[in-house]
Coordinates of C-alpha atoms in Angstrom, one line a residue:
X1 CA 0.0 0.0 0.0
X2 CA 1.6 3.5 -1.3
X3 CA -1.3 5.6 -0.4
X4 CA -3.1 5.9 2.1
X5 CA -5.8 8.0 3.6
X6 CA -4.8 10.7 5.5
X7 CA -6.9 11.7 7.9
X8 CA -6.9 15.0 9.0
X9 CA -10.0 15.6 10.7
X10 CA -7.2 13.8 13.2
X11 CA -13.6 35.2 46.1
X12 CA -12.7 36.4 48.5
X13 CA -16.4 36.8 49.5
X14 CA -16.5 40.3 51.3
X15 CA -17.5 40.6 55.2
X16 CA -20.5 42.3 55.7
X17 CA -20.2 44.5 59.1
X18 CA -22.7 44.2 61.3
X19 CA -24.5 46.2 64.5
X20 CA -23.7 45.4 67.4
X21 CA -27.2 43.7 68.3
X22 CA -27.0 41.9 64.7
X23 CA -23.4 40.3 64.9
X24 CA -23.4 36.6 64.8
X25 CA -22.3 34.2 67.1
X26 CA -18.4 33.5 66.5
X27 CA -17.4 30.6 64.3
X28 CA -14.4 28.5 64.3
X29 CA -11.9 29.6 62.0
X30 CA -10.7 26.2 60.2
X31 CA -7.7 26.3 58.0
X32 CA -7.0 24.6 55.0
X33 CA -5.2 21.4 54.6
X34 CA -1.3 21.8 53.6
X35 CA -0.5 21.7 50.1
X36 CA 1.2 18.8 48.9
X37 CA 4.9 19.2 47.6
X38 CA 4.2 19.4 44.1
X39 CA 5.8 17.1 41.6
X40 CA 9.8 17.6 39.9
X41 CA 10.3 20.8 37.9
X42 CA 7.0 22.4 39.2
X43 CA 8.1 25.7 41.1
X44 CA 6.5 25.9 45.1
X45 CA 4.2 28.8 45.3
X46 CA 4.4 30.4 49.2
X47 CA 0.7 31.4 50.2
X48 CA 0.8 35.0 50.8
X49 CA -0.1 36.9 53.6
X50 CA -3.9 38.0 54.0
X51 CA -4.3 41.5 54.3
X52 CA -7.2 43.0 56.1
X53 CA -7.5 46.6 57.1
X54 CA -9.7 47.5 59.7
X55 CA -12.5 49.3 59.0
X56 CA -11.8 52.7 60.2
X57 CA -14.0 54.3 63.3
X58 CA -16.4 57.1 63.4
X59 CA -16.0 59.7 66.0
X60 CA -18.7 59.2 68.7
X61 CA -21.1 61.8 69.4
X62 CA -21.6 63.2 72.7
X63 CA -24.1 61.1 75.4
X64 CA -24.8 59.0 72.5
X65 CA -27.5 56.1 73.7
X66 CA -26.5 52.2 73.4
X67 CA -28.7 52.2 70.2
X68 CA -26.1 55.5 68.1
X69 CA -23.0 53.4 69.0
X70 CA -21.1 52.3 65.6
X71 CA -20.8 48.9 64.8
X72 CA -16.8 47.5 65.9
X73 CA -14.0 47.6 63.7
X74 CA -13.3 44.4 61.7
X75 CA -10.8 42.4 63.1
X76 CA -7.4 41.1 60.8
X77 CA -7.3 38.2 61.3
X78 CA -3.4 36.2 59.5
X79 CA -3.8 32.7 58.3
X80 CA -1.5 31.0 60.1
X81 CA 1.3 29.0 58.0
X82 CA 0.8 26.4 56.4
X83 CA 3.1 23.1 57.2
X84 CA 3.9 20.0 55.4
X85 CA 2.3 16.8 55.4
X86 CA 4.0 14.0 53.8
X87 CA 2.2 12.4 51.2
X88 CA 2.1 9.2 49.3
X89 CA 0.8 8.9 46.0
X90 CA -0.1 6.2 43.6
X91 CA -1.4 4.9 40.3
X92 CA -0.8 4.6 36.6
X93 CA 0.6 7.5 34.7
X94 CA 0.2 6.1 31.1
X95 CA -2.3 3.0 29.9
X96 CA -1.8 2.2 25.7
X97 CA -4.4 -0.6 24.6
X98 CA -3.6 0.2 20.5
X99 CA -5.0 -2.6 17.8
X100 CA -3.6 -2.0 14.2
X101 CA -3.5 -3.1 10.5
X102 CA -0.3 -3.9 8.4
X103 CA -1.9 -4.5 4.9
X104 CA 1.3 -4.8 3.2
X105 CA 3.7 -6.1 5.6
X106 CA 4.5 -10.1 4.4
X107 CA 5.5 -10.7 8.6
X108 CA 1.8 -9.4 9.7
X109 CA -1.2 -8.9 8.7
X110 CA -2.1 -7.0 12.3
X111 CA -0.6 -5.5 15.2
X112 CA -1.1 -4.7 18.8
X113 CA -0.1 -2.9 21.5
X114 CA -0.3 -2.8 25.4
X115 CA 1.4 -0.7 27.5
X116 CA 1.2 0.2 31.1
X117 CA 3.6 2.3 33.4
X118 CA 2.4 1.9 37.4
X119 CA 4.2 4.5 40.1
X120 CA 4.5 4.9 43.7
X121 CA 5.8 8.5 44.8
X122 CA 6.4 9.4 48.8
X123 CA 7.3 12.8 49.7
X124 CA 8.7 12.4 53.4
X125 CA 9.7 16.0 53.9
X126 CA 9.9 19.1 51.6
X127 CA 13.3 17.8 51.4
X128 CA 13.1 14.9 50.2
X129 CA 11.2 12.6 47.3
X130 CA 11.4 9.1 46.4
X131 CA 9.8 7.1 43.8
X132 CA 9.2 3.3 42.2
X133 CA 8.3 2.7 38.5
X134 CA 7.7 -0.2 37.0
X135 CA 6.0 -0.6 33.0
X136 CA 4.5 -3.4 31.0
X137 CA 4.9 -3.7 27.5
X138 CA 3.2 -6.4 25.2
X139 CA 2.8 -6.7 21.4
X140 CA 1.4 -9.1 19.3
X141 CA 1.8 -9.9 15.9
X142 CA -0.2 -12.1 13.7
X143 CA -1.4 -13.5 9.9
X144 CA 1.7 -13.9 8.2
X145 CA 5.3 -15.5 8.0
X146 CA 6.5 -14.3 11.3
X147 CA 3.6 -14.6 14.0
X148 CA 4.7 -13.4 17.4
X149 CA 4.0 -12.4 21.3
X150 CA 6.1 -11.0 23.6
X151 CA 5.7 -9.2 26.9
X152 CA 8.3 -7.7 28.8
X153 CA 8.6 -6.1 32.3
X154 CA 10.9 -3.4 33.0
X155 CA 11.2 -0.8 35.9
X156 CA 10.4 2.8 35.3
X157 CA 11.7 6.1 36.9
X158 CA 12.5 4.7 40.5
X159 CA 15.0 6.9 42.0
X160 CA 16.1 8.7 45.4
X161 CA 15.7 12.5 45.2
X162 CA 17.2 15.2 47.6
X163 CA 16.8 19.5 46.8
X164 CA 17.5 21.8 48.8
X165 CA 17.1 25.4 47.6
X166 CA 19.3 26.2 44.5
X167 CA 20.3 22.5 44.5
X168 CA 18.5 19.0 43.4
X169 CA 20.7 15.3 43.7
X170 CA 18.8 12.4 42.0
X171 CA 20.0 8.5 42.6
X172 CA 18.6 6.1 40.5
X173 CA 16.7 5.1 37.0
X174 CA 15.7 8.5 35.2
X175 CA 14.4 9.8 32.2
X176 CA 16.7 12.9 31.1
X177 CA 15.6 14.0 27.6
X178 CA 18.1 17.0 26.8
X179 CA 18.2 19.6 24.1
X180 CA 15.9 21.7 22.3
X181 CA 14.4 20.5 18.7
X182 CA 11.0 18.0 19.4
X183 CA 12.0 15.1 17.7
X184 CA 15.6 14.4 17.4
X185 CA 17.6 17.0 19.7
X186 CA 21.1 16.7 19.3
X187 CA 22.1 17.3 23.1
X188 CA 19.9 14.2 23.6
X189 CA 23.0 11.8 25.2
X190 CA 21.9 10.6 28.8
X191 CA 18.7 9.2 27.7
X192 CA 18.0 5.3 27.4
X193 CA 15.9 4.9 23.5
X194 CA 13.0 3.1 23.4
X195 CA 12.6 1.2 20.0
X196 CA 10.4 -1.1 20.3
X197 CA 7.6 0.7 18.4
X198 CA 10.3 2.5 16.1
X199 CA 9.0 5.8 15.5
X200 CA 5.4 5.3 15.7
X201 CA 5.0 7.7 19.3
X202 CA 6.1 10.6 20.2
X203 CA 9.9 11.3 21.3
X204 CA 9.1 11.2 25.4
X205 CA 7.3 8.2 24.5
X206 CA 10.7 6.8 22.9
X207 CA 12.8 6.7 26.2
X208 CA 13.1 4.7 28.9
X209 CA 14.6 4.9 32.4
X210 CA 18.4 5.1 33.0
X211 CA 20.5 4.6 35.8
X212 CA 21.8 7.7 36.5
X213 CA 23.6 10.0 39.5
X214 CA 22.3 13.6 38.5
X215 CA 23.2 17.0 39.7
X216 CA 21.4 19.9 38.8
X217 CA 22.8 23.1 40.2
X218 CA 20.8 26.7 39.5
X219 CA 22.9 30.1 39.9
X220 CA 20.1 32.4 38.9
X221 CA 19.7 32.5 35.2
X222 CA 22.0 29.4 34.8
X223 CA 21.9 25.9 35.2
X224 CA 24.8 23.2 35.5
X225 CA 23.3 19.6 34.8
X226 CA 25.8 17.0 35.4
X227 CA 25.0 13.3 34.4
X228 CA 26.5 9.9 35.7
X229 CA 25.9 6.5 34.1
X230 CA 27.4 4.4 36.2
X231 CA 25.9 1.2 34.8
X232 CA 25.0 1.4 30.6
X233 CA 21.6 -0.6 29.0
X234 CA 21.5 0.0 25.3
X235 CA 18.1 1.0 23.9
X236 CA 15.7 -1.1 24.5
X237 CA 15.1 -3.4 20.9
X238 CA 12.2 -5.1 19.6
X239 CA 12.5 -9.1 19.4
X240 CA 14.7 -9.6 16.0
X241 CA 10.7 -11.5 14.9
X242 CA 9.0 -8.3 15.1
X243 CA 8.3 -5.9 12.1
X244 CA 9.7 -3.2 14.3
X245 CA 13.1 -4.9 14.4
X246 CA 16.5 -2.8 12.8
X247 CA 17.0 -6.9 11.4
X248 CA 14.5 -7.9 8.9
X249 CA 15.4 -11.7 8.6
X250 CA 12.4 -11.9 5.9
X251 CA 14.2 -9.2 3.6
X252 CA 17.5 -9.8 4.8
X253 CA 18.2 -6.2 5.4
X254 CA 19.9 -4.8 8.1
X255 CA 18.9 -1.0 9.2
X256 CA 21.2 1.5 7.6
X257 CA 23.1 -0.8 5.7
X258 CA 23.1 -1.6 1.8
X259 CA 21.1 -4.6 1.1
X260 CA 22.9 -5.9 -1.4
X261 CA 25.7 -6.9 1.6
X262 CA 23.2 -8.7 4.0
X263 CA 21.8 -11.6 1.9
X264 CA 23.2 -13.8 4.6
X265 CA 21.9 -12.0 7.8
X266 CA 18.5 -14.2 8.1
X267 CA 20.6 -17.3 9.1
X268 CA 22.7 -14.7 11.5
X269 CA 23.3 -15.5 15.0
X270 CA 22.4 -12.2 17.1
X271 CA 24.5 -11.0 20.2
X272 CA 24.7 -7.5 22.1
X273 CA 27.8 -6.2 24.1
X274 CA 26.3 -3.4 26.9
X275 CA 28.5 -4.2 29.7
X276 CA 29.9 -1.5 31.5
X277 CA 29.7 2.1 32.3
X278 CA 27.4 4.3 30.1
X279 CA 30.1 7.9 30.9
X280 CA 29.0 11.1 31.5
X281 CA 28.2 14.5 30.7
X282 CA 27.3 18.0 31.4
X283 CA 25.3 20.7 30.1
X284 CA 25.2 24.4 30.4
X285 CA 21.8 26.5 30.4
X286 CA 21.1 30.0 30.1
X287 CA 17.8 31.9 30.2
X288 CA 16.9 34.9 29.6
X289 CA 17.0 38.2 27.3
X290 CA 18.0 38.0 24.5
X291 CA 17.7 34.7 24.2
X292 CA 17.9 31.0 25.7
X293 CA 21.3 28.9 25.3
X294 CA 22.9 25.7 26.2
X295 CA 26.0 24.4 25.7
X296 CA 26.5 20.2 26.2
X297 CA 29.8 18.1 26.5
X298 CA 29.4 14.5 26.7
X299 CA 31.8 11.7 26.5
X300 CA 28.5 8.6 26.6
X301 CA 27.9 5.0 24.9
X302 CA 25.6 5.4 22.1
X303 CA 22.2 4.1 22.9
X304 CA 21.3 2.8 19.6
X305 CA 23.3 -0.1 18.3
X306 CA 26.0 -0.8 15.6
X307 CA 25.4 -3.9 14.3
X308 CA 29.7 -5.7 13.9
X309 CA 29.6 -8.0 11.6
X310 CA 31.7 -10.9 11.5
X311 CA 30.7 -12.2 8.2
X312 CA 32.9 -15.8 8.4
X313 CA 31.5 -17.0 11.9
X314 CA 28.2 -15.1 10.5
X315 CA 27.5 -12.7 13.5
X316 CA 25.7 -9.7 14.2
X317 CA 27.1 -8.4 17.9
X318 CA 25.2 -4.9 18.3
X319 CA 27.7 -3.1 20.3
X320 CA 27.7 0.6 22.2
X321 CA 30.8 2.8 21.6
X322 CA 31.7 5.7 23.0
X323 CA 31.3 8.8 21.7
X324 CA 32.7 12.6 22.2
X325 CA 30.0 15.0 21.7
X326 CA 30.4 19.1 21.8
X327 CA 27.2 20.7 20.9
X328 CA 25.8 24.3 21.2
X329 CA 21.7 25.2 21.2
X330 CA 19.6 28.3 21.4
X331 CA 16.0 29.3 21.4
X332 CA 14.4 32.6 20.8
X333 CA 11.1 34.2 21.0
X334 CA 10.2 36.8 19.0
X335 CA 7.0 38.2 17.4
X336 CA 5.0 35.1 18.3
X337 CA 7.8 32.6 16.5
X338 CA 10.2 30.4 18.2
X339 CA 13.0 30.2 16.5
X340 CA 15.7 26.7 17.9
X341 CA 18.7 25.8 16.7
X342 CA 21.1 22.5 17.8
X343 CA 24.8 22.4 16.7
X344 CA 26.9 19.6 17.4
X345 CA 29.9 17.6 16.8
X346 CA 30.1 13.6 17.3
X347 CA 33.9 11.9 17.8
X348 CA 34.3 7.9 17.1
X349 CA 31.2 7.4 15.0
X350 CA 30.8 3.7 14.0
X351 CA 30.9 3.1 9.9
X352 CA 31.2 -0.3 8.0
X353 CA 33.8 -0.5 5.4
X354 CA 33.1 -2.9 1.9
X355 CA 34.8 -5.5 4.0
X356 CA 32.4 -5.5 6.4
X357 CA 35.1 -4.6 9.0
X358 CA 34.0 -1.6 11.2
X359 CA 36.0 2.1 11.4
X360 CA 35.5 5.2 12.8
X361 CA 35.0 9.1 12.2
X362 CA 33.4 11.8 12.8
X363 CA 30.5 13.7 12.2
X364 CA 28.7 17.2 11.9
X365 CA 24.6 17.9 12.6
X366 CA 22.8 20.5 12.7
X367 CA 19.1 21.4 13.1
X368 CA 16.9 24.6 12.8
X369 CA 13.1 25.1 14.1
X370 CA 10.4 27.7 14.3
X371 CA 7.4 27.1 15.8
X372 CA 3.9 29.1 15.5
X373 CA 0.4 29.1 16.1
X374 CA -1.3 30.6 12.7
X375 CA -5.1 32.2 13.8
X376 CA -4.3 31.8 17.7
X377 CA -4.1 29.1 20.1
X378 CA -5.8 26.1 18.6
X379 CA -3.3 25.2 16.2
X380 CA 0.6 24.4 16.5
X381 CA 3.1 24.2 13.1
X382 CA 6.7 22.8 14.1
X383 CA 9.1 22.3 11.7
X384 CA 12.6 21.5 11.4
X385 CA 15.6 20.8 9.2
X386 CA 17.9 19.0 9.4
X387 CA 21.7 18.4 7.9
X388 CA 24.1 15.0 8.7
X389 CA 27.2 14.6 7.3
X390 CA 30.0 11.7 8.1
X391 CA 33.4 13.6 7.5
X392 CA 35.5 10.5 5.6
X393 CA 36.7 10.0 2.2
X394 CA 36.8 6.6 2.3
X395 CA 33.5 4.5 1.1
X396 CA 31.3 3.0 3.7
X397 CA 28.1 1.2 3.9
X398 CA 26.0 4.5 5.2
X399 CA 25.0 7.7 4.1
X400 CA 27.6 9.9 4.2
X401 CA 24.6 12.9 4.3
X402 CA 21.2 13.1 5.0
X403 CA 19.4 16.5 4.5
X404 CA 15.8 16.7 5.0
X405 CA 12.7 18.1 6.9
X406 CA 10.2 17.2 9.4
X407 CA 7.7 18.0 12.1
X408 CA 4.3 18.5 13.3
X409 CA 0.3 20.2 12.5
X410 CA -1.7 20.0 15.3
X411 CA -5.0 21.4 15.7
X412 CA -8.2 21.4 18.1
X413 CA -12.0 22.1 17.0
X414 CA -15.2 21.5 18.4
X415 CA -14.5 23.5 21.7
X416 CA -11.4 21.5 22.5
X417 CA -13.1 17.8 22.5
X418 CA -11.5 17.0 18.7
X419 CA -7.9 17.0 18.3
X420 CA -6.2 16.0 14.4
X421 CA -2.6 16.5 13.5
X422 CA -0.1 15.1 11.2
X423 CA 3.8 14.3 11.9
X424 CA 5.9 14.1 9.2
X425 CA 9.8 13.7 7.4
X426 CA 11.3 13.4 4.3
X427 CA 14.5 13.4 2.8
X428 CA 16.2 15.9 0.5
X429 CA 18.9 14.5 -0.7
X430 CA 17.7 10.8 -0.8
X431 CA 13.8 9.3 -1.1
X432 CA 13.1 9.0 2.4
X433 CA 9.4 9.7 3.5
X434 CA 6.9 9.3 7.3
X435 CA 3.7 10.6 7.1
X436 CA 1.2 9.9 10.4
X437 CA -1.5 11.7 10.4
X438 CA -4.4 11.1 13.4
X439 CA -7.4 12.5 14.7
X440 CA -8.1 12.1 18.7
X441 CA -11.2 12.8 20.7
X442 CA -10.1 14.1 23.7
X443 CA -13.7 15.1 25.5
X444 CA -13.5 12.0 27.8
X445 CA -10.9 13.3 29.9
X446 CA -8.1 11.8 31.3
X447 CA -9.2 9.3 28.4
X448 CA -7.9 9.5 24.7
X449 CA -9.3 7.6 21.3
X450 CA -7.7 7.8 18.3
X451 CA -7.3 6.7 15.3
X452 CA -3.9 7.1 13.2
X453 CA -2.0 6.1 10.1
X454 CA 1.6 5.5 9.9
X455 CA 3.1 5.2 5.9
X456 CA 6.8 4.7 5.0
X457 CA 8.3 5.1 1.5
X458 CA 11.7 5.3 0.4
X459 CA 15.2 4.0 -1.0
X460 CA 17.9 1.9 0.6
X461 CA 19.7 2.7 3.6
X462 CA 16.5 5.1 4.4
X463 CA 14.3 4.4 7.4
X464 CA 11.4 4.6 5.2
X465 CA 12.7 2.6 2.5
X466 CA 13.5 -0.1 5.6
X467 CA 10.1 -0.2 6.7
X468 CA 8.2 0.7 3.5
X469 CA 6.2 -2.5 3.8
X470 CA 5.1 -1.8 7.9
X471 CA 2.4 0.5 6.6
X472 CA 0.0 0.3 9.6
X473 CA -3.2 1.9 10.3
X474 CA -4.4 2.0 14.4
X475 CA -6.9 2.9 16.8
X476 CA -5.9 3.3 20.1
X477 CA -6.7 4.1 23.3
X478 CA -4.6 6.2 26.2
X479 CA -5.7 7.2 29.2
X480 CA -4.2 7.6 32.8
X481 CA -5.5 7.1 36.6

């Protein structure tokens, strides 16, 4: 299927004062219950102090009777301060029941989803937060050559969290998405990737929980960010059966890589290498006039795999190498545009030589964005662009450049309860091409149905041209609880 439809419909109530004879009895002032420390990243708003100014008070009159006397002054009366009560919180942040259609795919004729992410979250002290994660993921796959199920349990962010002031400490598994373009941010080199739906979600949806030591220090305007991996877990992969897999036994095709050279990969045996540390990094922030900036040095094992080949004993080993990374960002704001730009530099980049054998270079990137709401706030335009380039002369298996554009329409009608938007790339310089567009109803709240398409096109070595038969149609359902 080449075409497909695109669906784009995707009081302060004011004291009266009363005389004397009319006042009513006293009451019991009761004060409200204490706020609860509110979640990461939200600031803590201080009640103020209530101000009451007493009513001023008439002169008396001479041998005025009982009857003449004016009625008493209002009393101010200060809330007293609130304290804080620990707290313990639970439930599921994020429930996916998705059933789709693959009508081209030769694996599949349909494919499911469920995913569910559970949390427990106790806040002892103002001090002080810790929280356990765990998520469920299952797919199914059935009505052609490679049936499958699989289910997989996995923890989610569980981690040990101390701030104090200008100062935050985190100890554990942790999401840490950095940079600043929406779908593939540059600076983006502490985060775990989730792969097992390929691109089909959106990019928070894409990462998983890493163990991490995190510092994040705030001097005004600036931020330091310091990130630890002590212990390193590649991205998380689907099973090598699944149509989401960077190893198509049933094309012999290896993600990436010229078919042509992976004839023999379906009889491959598979291994991965991601012992070890994972490295570390540290980015610089700045907000502000004139504009926002960030600055990012990391020295980290690349999440996604490189696939070694070791065509005699006929191996794949997907292995993690580290990788020096400068990069420099900045967004502005200006005239109802955001404007974002990433800027980076990637040491020991994994390439494949003719012989299969694997070398190393380096690479340049670079991506622009402006962002807009045409006619007000109900719709959202994001685009980006986007430039790779390998810096070697000597021929390799990849790309040596990719140029191209992506991003995202959104839009809400019907007071809010309809939602439709469209994500989007394609290549410039090579036939590479995602189009997903969906329409939601999102009424029903916390609840979410939709219905989505997701078509890939393109020519070898593409991600589109790798998936161009995993055309799949869905409707889904997200909600939370």
């Amino acid at each position: 299927m080449k075409k497909l439809l695109l669906t784009l419909s995707l009081s302060l109530a004011a004291l009266p004062v009363f005389a004397a004879d009319e006042l009513p009895p006293p009451r019991t002032t009761t004060q409200d219950a204490p706020d609860d420390l509110p979640p990461p990243r939200a600031s803590t708003r201080k009640p103020r102090a209530a101000s009451a100014d007493a009513a001023p008070a008439e002169t008396m009159p001479k041998a005025a009777s009982p009857e003449d006397l004016p009625p008493p002054a209002a009393r101010s009366r200060k809330p007293a301060a609130r304290g804080f009560q620990p707290t313990l919180k639970a439930g599921i942040d994020d429930l996916l029941l998705e059933a789709g259609a693959l009508p081209d795919a030769p694996e599949a004729d349909t494919y499911s989803t469920l995913r569910a992410s559970a949390y427990v979250l106790w806040q002892p002290s103002r001090n002080w937060e810790l929280r356990a994660g765990a998520r469920l993921d299952g797919m199914t796959q059935d009505g052609g050559s490679a049936d499958h199920r699989e289910m997989l349990a996995d923890y989610g962010d569980t981690y040990v969290r101390y701030r104090n002031g200008d100062t935050r400490l985190t100890l554990g598994a942790q999401t840490i998405i950095w940079g600043r373009a929406d779908e593939i941010p540059l600076a983006d080199r502490v985060s775990r990737a989730d792969f097992t739906r390929f691109v089909l979600d959106d990019l928070s949806d894409r990462r998983r929980a890493q163990l991490a030591a995190r510092w994040e220090q705030t001097f005004g305007d600036i931020k330091l960010d310091a990130v630890w991996l002590p212990l390193f877990r590649g991205a998380q992969l689907p099973d090598v059966a699944s149509v989401w897999s960077p190893i198509n036994r049933t094309t012999r095709q290896v993600i990436g890589i010229d078919p042509s050279l992976t004839t023999w990969v379906n009889a491959a045996r598979i291994d991965e290498d991601e012992h070890g540390s994972g490295g570390g990094a540290l980015r610089l922030t700045k907000t502000g006039a004139p504009f926002d900036y960030g600055v990012t040095l990391a020295r980290t094992r690349q999440s996604l795999p490189y696939y070694q080949v070791d065509v005699p004993n006929m191996t794949l080993t997907a292995v993690h190498p580290f990788n020096t990374f400068v990069g420099a960002d900045l967004e502005l704001v200006s005239g109802g545009l955001t404007w974002r730009m990433e800027l980076g530099y990637t040491d020991d980049v994994p390439v494949t030589l003719p012989t299969a054998a694997m070398d190393k270079t380096h690479a340049l990137d670079w991506i622009g964005a402006l962002e807009f709401f045409p006619g007000g706030k109900d719709t959202r335009i994001n685009l980006q662009l986007v430039a790779h380039a390998l810096q070697t002369d000597r021929s390799i298996l990849e790309l040596k450049e990719y140029y191209g554009a992506n991003g995202e329409i959104e839009t809400t009608f019907a007071q809010g309860r309809w939602k439709a938007g469209l994500r989007f790339s394609s290549g410039f310089n090579v036939h590479d091409v995602y189009l997903s567009p969906r329409l939601s109803y999102v009424g029903w709240e916390p609840h979410e149905l939709t219905i989505s398409a997701h078509y890939f096109d393109g020519e070898a070595r593409t991600l589109g041209g790798f998936h161009q038969d995993h055309s799949l149609i869905t409707l889904g359902l997200r909600t939370k609880f």
